[in-house]
Short mmCIF file of C-alpha atoms and ligand atoms in Angstrom, two decimals:
data_model
loop_
_atom_site.label_atom_id
_atom_site.label_comp_id
_atom_site.label_asym_id
_atom_site.label_seq_id
_atom_site.Cartn_x
_atom_site.Cartn_y
_atom_site.Cartn_z
CA MET A 602 -0.27 0.00 -0.03
CA ILE A 603 1.26 3.19 -0.89
CA LEU A 604 0.62 6.14 1.64
CA LEU A 605 0.02 9.22 -0.61
CA ASP A 606 1.91 11.70 1.53
CA GLY A 607 0.13 15.20 0.86
CA LYS A 608 2.56 16.89 3.50
CA GLY A 609 5.72 15.91 2.03
CA THR A 610 4.53 16.45 -1.61
CA ALA A 611 3.19 19.91 -0.63
CA ALA A 612 6.43 21.01 0.96
CA THR A 613 8.53 19.94 -2.08
CA LEU A 614 6.05 21.78 -4.12
CA ARG A 615 6.30 24.94 -2.25
CA MET A 616 10.15 24.92 -2.46
CA GLY A 617 9.72 25.07 -6.34
CA LEU A 618 7.12 27.76 -5.80
CA ALA A 619 9.26 30.09 -3.75
CA VAL A 620 11.81 29.91 -6.76
CA GLU A 621 8.97 30.83 -9.25
CA VAL A 622 8.02 33.78 -6.93
CA GLN A 623 11.35 35.09 -6.92
CA ASN A 624 11.47 35.07 -10.68
CA LEU A 625 7.91 36.48 -10.99
CA SER A 626 8.68 39.19 -8.51
CA ARG A 627 11.59 40.30 -10.69
CA GLN A 628 9.78 40.27 -13.87
CA ILE A 629 6.96 42.51 -12.50
CA ALA A 630 8.95 44.43 -10.15
CA ARG A 631 6.88 43.76 -6.97
CA THR A 632 6.07 40.88 -5.06
CA PRO A 633 2.71 38.85 -5.93
CA GLY A 634 0.00 39.53 -3.28
CA LEU A 635 -2.46 36.99 -1.64
CA ALA A 636 -5.25 38.70 0.64
CA VAL A 637 -7.10 36.17 2.86
CA VAL A 638 -10.16 37.44 4.69
CA LEU A 639 -11.38 35.95 7.78
CA VAL A 640 -14.31 37.02 9.43
CA GLY A 641 -15.37 35.94 13.36
CA ASN A 642 -13.47 33.29 15.13
CA ASP A 643 -14.45 30.21 14.06
CA PRO A 644 -11.45 27.95 15.28
CA ALA A 645 -11.05 25.61 12.51
CA SER A 646 -11.22 28.60 10.20
CA GLN A 647 -8.39 30.28 12.20
CA VAL A 648 -6.03 27.23 11.95
CA TYR A 649 -6.40 27.30 8.25
CA VAL A 650 -6.08 30.82 7.69
CA ARG A 651 -2.82 30.82 9.93
CA ALA A 652 -1.72 27.85 7.81
CA LYS A 653 -2.13 29.75 4.56
CA GLU A 654 -0.52 32.95 6.02
CA LYS A 655 2.70 30.99 6.88
CA ALA A 656 2.63 29.00 3.49
CA ALA A 657 2.35 32.32 1.39
CA LEU A 658 5.15 33.69 3.54
CA GLU A 659 7.49 31.01 3.21
CA ALA A 660 6.93 30.86 -0.65
CA GLY A 661 7.77 34.84 -0.49
CA LEU A 662 4.45 36.09 -1.28
CA ASN A 663 3.13 39.31 0.04
CA SER A 664 0.71 37.88 2.41
CA MET A 665 -2.06 40.08 3.67
CA VAL A 666 -4.48 38.72 6.22
CA TYR A 667 -7.66 40.79 7.17
CA ARG A 668 -9.28 39.42 10.43
CA LEU A 669 -12.39 41.05 10.86
CA GLU A 670 -14.99 41.14 13.92
CA ILE A 671 -17.78 38.54 13.86
CA GLU A 672 -20.18 41.59 13.78
CA THR A 673 -18.87 42.90 10.35
CA SER A 674 -21.84 43.71 8.27
CA GLN A 675 -22.28 42.76 4.59
CA LYS A 676 -21.80 46.37 3.52
CA GLU A 677 -18.56 46.62 5.50
CA LEU A 678 -17.15 43.09 3.99
CA GLU A 679 -17.97 44.07 0.35
CA ALA A 680 -16.27 47.44 0.85
CA LEU A 681 -13.06 45.51 1.96
CA ILE A 682 -13.42 43.23 -1.10
CA ASP A 683 -13.82 46.23 -3.27
CA LYS A 684 -10.91 47.88 -1.78
CA LEU A 685 -9.04 44.51 -2.74
CA ASN A 686 -10.34 44.18 -5.79
CA ALA A 687 -9.03 47.62 -6.85
CA ASP A 688 -5.64 47.31 -5.28
CA ASP A 689 -3.15 46.39 -8.06
CA ASN A 690 -0.91 44.73 -5.27
CA VAL A 691 -3.39 42.25 -4.65
CA ASP A 692 -3.31 39.48 -7.25
CA GLY A 693 -5.37 36.83 -5.16
CA ILE A 694 -8.26 37.38 -2.70
CA LEU A 695 -9.49 34.36 -0.64
CA LEU A 696 -12.62 34.70 1.48
CA GLN A 697 -12.38 31.99 4.34
CA LEU A 698 -15.48 29.97 4.54
CA PRO A 699 -17.95 29.44 6.43
CA LEU A 700 -19.08 32.99 7.13
CA PRO A 701 -21.01 33.94 10.11
CA GLY A 702 -24.45 33.15 9.50
CA HIS A 703 -25.80 36.99 8.97
CA LEU A 704 -23.46 37.03 5.94
CA ASP A 705 -24.31 36.28 2.24
CA SER A 706 -21.50 34.13 1.52
CA GLN A 707 -22.59 33.83 -2.45
CA ALA A 708 -22.89 37.66 -2.95
CA CYS A 709 -19.32 38.09 -1.44
CA LEU A 710 -18.17 35.50 -3.50
CA GLU A 711 -19.60 36.95 -6.64
CA ARG A 712 -18.14 40.30 -5.48
CA ILE A 713 -14.48 39.05 -5.87
CA LEU A 714 -13.18 39.93 -9.31
CA PRO A 715 -12.96 36.50 -11.16
CA GLU A 716 -9.31 37.13 -12.18
CA LYS A 717 -8.32 37.33 -8.37
CA ASP A 718 -10.57 34.56 -7.46
CA VAL A 719 -7.98 32.24 -6.23
CA ASP A 720 -10.16 29.76 -4.87
CA GLY A 721 -12.12 29.50 -8.14
CA PHE A 722 -15.53 29.68 -6.62
CA HIS A 723 -16.90 32.72 -8.74
CA PRO A 724 -19.58 31.60 -11.22
CA ILE A 725 -17.52 32.86 -13.98
CA ASN A 726 -14.50 30.49 -12.96
CA MET A 727 -16.97 27.69 -12.28
CA GLY A 728 -18.68 28.31 -15.70
CA ARG A 729 -15.05 28.24 -17.41
CA LEU A 730 -14.13 25.03 -15.74
CA ALA A 731 -17.56 23.41 -16.87
CA LEU A 732 -16.84 24.76 -20.33
CA GLY A 733 -12.96 23.52 -20.29
CA LEU A 734 -11.77 27.05 -20.62
CA PRO A 735 -8.60 28.24 -18.78
CA GLY A 736 -9.38 29.89 -15.42
CA LEU A 737 -8.64 29.54 -11.74
CA ARG A 738 -9.68 26.32 -10.08
CA PRO A 739 -10.84 25.43 -6.91
CA CYS A 740 -7.83 24.38 -4.74
CA THR A 741 -9.00 21.07 -2.98
CA PRO A 742 -9.95 19.26 -6.33
CA SER A 743 -6.72 20.69 -7.87
CA GLY A 744 -4.62 19.70 -5.15
CA SER A 745 -6.11 15.95 -5.04
CA LEU A 746 -5.27 15.50 -8.94
CA ARG A 747 -1.82 16.91 -8.53
CA LEU A 748 -1.05 14.51 -5.37
CA LEU A 749 -2.17 11.73 -7.91
CA ALA A 750 -0.05 13.17 -10.61
CA HIS A 751 2.84 13.30 -8.33
CA TYR A 752 2.88 9.68 -7.45
CA GLY A 753 2.36 8.67 -11.16
CA LEU A 754 -1.30 7.51 -10.58
CA ASN A 755 -3.35 8.26 -13.78
CA PRO A 756 -6.96 8.11 -13.73
CA ALA A 757 -7.20 8.06 -17.41
CA GLY A 758 -9.64 5.52 -18.78
CA LYS A 759 -10.44 4.43 -15.06
CA LYS A 760 -13.64 4.38 -13.11
CA ALA A 761 -13.47 7.53 -10.85
CA VAL A 762 -16.03 7.97 -8.00
CA VAL A 763 -16.82 10.87 -6.23
CA VAL A 764 -18.91 10.91 -3.27
CA GLY A 765 -20.10 14.50 -2.30
CA ARG A 766 -21.48 17.00 -4.68
CA SER A 767 -20.73 20.32 -2.96
CA ASN A 768 -19.72 23.64 -5.17
CA ILE A 769 -16.41 23.53 -3.42
CA VAL A 770 -15.13 20.17 -3.69
CA GLY A 771 -17.38 17.17 -5.22
CA LYS A 772 -18.70 19.39 -8.01
CA PRO A 773 -15.84 20.68 -9.57
CA LEU A 774 -14.08 17.56 -8.71
CA ALA A 775 -16.19 15.46 -10.86
CA MET A 776 -15.89 18.04 -13.68
CA MET A 777 -12.22 18.15 -13.76
CA LEU A 778 -11.99 14.14 -13.70
CA ALA A 779 -14.29 13.99 -16.76
CA ALA A 780 -12.37 16.58 -18.54
CA PRO A 781 -10.34 15.26 -21.60
CA THR A 782 -7.21 16.26 -19.74
CA ILE A 783 -7.77 13.64 -17.22
CA ASN A 784 -10.41 11.54 -19.05
CA ALA A 785 -11.66 9.41 -16.07
CA THR A 786 -15.05 7.78 -16.25
CA VAL A 787 -16.86 9.70 -13.44
CA THR A 788 -20.16 8.53 -11.24
CA VAL A 789 -21.13 11.34 -8.59
CA CYS A 790 -22.57 9.98 -5.48
CA HIS A 791 -24.43 12.02 -2.88
CA SER A 792 -27.14 11.45 -0.04
CA GLY A 793 -29.80 10.60 -2.85
CA THR A 794 -27.50 7.80 -3.95
CA LYS A 795 -29.62 4.63 -3.54
CA ASP A 796 -26.59 1.95 -2.85
CA LEU A 797 -23.34 3.99 -1.93
CA GLY A 798 -21.63 0.69 -1.39
CA ALA A 799 -22.02 -0.56 -4.80
CA GLU A 800 -21.13 2.58 -6.62
CA CYS A 801 -18.02 2.83 -4.38
CA ARG A 802 -16.97 -1.01 -5.00
CA GLU A 803 -16.84 -0.11 -9.05
CA ALA A 804 -14.06 2.67 -8.14
CA ASP A 805 -10.54 2.17 -9.35
CA PHE A 806 -10.15 5.87 -8.03
CA LEU A 807 -12.39 6.87 -4.91
CA PHE A 808 -12.77 10.51 -4.08
CA LEU A 809 -14.47 11.14 -0.47
CA ALA A 810 -15.82 14.43 0.21
CA LEU A 811 -18.82 13.74 2.21
CA GLY A 812 -17.94 14.91 5.80
CA LYS A 813 -18.54 11.63 7.69
CA PRO A 814 -16.15 10.34 10.11
CA ARG A 815 -14.80 6.96 9.13
CA PHE A 816 -17.74 6.50 6.89
CA ILE A 817 -16.51 4.15 4.33
CA LYS A 818 -15.56 0.74 5.46
CA LYS A 819 -13.54 -1.97 3.34
CA ASP A 820 -16.83 -3.67 2.11
CA MET A 821 -17.57 -0.63 0.25
CA ILE A 822 -14.04 -0.67 -1.57
CA LYS A 823 -12.88 -2.48 -4.83
CA GLU A 824 -9.67 -4.36 -3.84
CA GLY A 825 -6.46 -2.45 -5.23
CA ALA A 826 -8.36 0.89 -5.32
CA VAL A 827 -6.79 4.22 -4.79
CA VAL A 828 -8.48 6.21 -2.27
CA ILE A 829 -8.13 10.01 -2.06
CA ASP A 830 -9.94 11.26 1.35
CA ILE A 831 -10.51 14.55 1.34
CA GLY A 832 -13.02 14.79 4.43
CA ILE A 833 -11.51 16.34 7.44
CA ASN A 834 -13.71 15.71 10.56
CA ARG A 835 -12.97 16.67 13.94
CA THR A 836 -13.96 13.86 16.45
CA THR A 837 -13.05 13.29 20.19
CA SER A 838 -10.10 11.20 19.32
CA GLY A 839 -8.71 13.81 16.99
CA LEU A 840 -8.95 14.51 13.26
CA CYS A 841 -10.11 11.74 10.90
CA GLY A 842 -11.15 11.41 7.20
CA ASP A 843 -14.22 10.03 5.53
CA CYS A 844 -12.71 6.73 5.31
CA ASP A 845 -11.98 4.21 8.17
CA PHE A 846 -8.20 3.96 7.34
CA GLU A 847 -7.38 1.23 9.73
CA ASP A 848 -10.38 -0.85 8.28
CA VAL A 849 -9.46 -0.25 4.57
CA LYS A 850 -5.49 0.01 4.49
CA ASP A 851 -4.76 -3.59 3.69
CA LYS A 852 -7.20 -3.60 0.93
CA VAL A 853 -6.41 -0.51 -1.15
CA SER A 854 -3.25 0.09 -3.46
CA ALA A 855 -2.72 3.69 -2.21
CA ILE A 856 -4.52 5.79 0.26
CA THR A 857 -4.07 9.58 1.50
CA PRO A 858 -3.69 10.23 5.26
CA VAL A 859 -6.04 12.51 7.43
CA PRO A 860 -4.55 14.62 8.34
CA GLY A 861 -1.45 15.01 6.06
CA GLY A 862 -3.00 14.42 2.80
CA ILE A 863 -5.36 16.68 0.89
CA GLY A 864 -5.11 19.38 3.49
CA PRO A 865 -1.46 20.55 2.69
CA MET A 866 -2.16 19.97 -1.05
CA THR A 867 -4.95 22.39 -0.89
CA ILE A 868 -2.86 25.14 0.67
CA ALA A 869 -0.04 24.46 -1.90
CA GLU A 870 -2.62 24.90 -4.61
CA LEU A 871 -3.66 28.30 -3.13
CA LEU A 872 -0.29 29.49 -4.05
CA PHE A 873 -0.04 27.92 -7.27
CA SER A 874 -3.44 29.93 -7.90
CA THR A 875 -2.02 33.05 -6.59
CA ILE A 876 0.99 32.73 -8.96
CA GLN A 877 -1.41 31.77 -12.10
CA ALA A 878 -3.47 34.75 -11.26
CA CYS A 879 -0.53 37.22 -10.89
CA LYS A 880 0.79 35.95 -14.25
CA TRP A 881 -2.46 36.30 -16.15
CA ARG A 882 -3.16 39.81 -14.66
CA ASN A 883 0.17 40.66 -15.94
CA GLN A 884 -0.31 39.15 -19.45
CA LEU A 885 2.65 36.67 -18.63
P1 LIG B 387 -20.42 19.41 2.10
O1 LIG B 387 -21.51 19.14 3.57
O2 LIG B 387 -20.84 20.87 1.53
O3 LIG B 387 -21.11 18.28 1.16
C1 LIG B 387 -20.96 17.17 1.58
C2 LIG B 387 -21.66 16.30 0.38
O4 LIG B 387 -21.70 14.85 0.60
C3 LIG B 387 -22.85 16.55 -0.05
O5 LIG B 387 -22.79 16.43 -1.57
C4 LIG B 387 -23.66 15.48 0.59
O6 LIG B 387 -25.06 14.75 -0.33
C5 LIG B 387 -22.84 14.15 0.28
N1 LIG B 387 -23.20 13.24 1.54
C6 LIG B 387 -23.41 13.62 2.79
N2 LIG B 387 -23.64 12.35 3.32
C7 LIG B 387 -23.59 11.50 2.42
C8 LIG B 387 -24.04 10.07 2.31
N3 LIG B 387 -24.44 9.29 3.64
N4 LIG B 387 -23.87 9.32 1.32
C9 LIG B 387 -23.57 9.90 0.23
N5 LIG B 387 -23.40 11.41 0.15
C10 LIG B 387 -23.27 11.94 1.15
O7 LIG B 387 -19.07 19.42 2.57
P2 LIG B 387 -18.00 19.86 1.75
O8 LIG B 387 -17.83 19.52 0.55
O9 LIG B 387 -17.60 21.27 2.11
O10 LIG B 387 -16.72 18.98 2.45
C11 LIG B 387 -16.69 17.77 2.48
C12 LIG B 387 -15.46 17.18 3.51
O11 LIG B 387 -14.32 17.79 2.93
C13 LIG B 387 -15.61 17.80 4.87
O12 LIG B 387 -15.26 16.83 5.73
C14 LIG B 387 -14.51 19.07 4.69
O13 LIG B 387 -14.17 19.34 5.98
C15 LIG B 387 -13.66 18.52 3.89
N6 LIG B 387 -12.99 19.37 3.15
C16 LIG B 387 -11.57 19.07 3.09
C17 LIG B 387 -10.78 20.31 2.45
C18 LIG B 387 -9.43 20.06 2.62
O14 LIG B 387 -8.50 21.05 2.17
N7 LIG B 387 -8.87 18.83 2.75
C19 LIG B 387 -11.32 21.35 1.98
C20 LIG B 387 -12.94 21.56 1.73
C21 LIG B 387 -13.60 20.52 2.46
P3 LIG B 387 -26.18 16.05 -0.78
O15 LIG B 387 -25.47 17.07 -1.67
O16 LIG B 387 -27.37 15.27 -1.05
O17 LIG B 387 -26.62 16.77 0.69
#
C-alpha cells in the first residue's frame, strides 16, 4: 500500500514555488500578493488561515490577512472586497468560509473579481471549468489531482467515483476528472444515492468528500483501489477522514492519510493559483 503523503509532497512543491515567486517578482518589479479575509473566530477557520498565511510567507508572497470582527456587516465586508479588487498589489483574494450566518457568502464570492478569485468559486470561474476554458480552479480538487500526478497515478480510462457534490469540492472535482485532460469515467454520489457501497465498489479511484467520520469501510471498496480521502472531521479522538483508514488500509493500493493528505495540498494549490492569477493579470 502506498501512503500518498500530501504533507511531504506539498512541502516539495512549495520549495519550487518559492523560486517561481522570486522570478516573477523580478519580472513585475513587485511581490505577488495574496489577501486572505477571515470574519469571526471559528477555530477551524483560524487554523486554516494561519496555515495559509505561513505557506504564503514561506513562498515569498506578499501575504495580507484581514481578520474582521464577527459583527462585521455585509456592507463592510463588501467594501473590503471592493478595496482589494481595486488594489494592484493584490493578485489573489480568498474569503475564508464559512462566514457567520448573517453574511451572504454567495454575494461576497461573486463580488470578488474573477481574475483574483484564487479559490475558483466565482460563477465565471466555475463556468469556465464547466466549459473546459482556462481559469482559476478550486484548490481542493486541483490539489487532489496534483497529488495523484505526483505519484504517477493516472485516472485516464479508469472508473472514478466522487462521493459528495458540493460546489467547493465534489462538483468541481467531478468536472475536472471527466475533462479530456484527465479522461476518467466519473460517477457522482450524494445523499440521494440508492446504494453507495455498490457505487464505491466500482471505483478504481475513490474520492471521498462527504464529511462523515470513518464512514467508508472496506466492504465498500474495490480491492486495489486508490482512495483520496478529502474529508476532515473533528472527533473526540482527533482529526479523521471520511474513510476508516485502519479498516481499509490492507485492501487499497494507495490512500491519503488524514491529516497530512489533501489538506496541505489544498494550501499549496492556493499558492499555485495566486502565481497563476498574477501571471494572467500581468499578461505573462
Ligand atoms: P458538504 O457538506 O458541503 O457536502 C457533502 C456532500 O456529501 C453533499 O453533496 C452530500 O450530499 C454528500 N453526502 C453526505 N452524506 C452522504 C452519504 N451518507 N452518502 C452519500 N453522500 C453523502 O461538504 P464539503 O464538500 O464542503 O466538504 C466535504 C468534506 O471535505 C468535509 O469533511 C470537509 O471538512 C472536507 N474538506 C476538506 C478540504 C481539504 O482541504 N482537505 C477542503 C474542503 C472541505 P447532498 O448534496 O445530497 O447533501
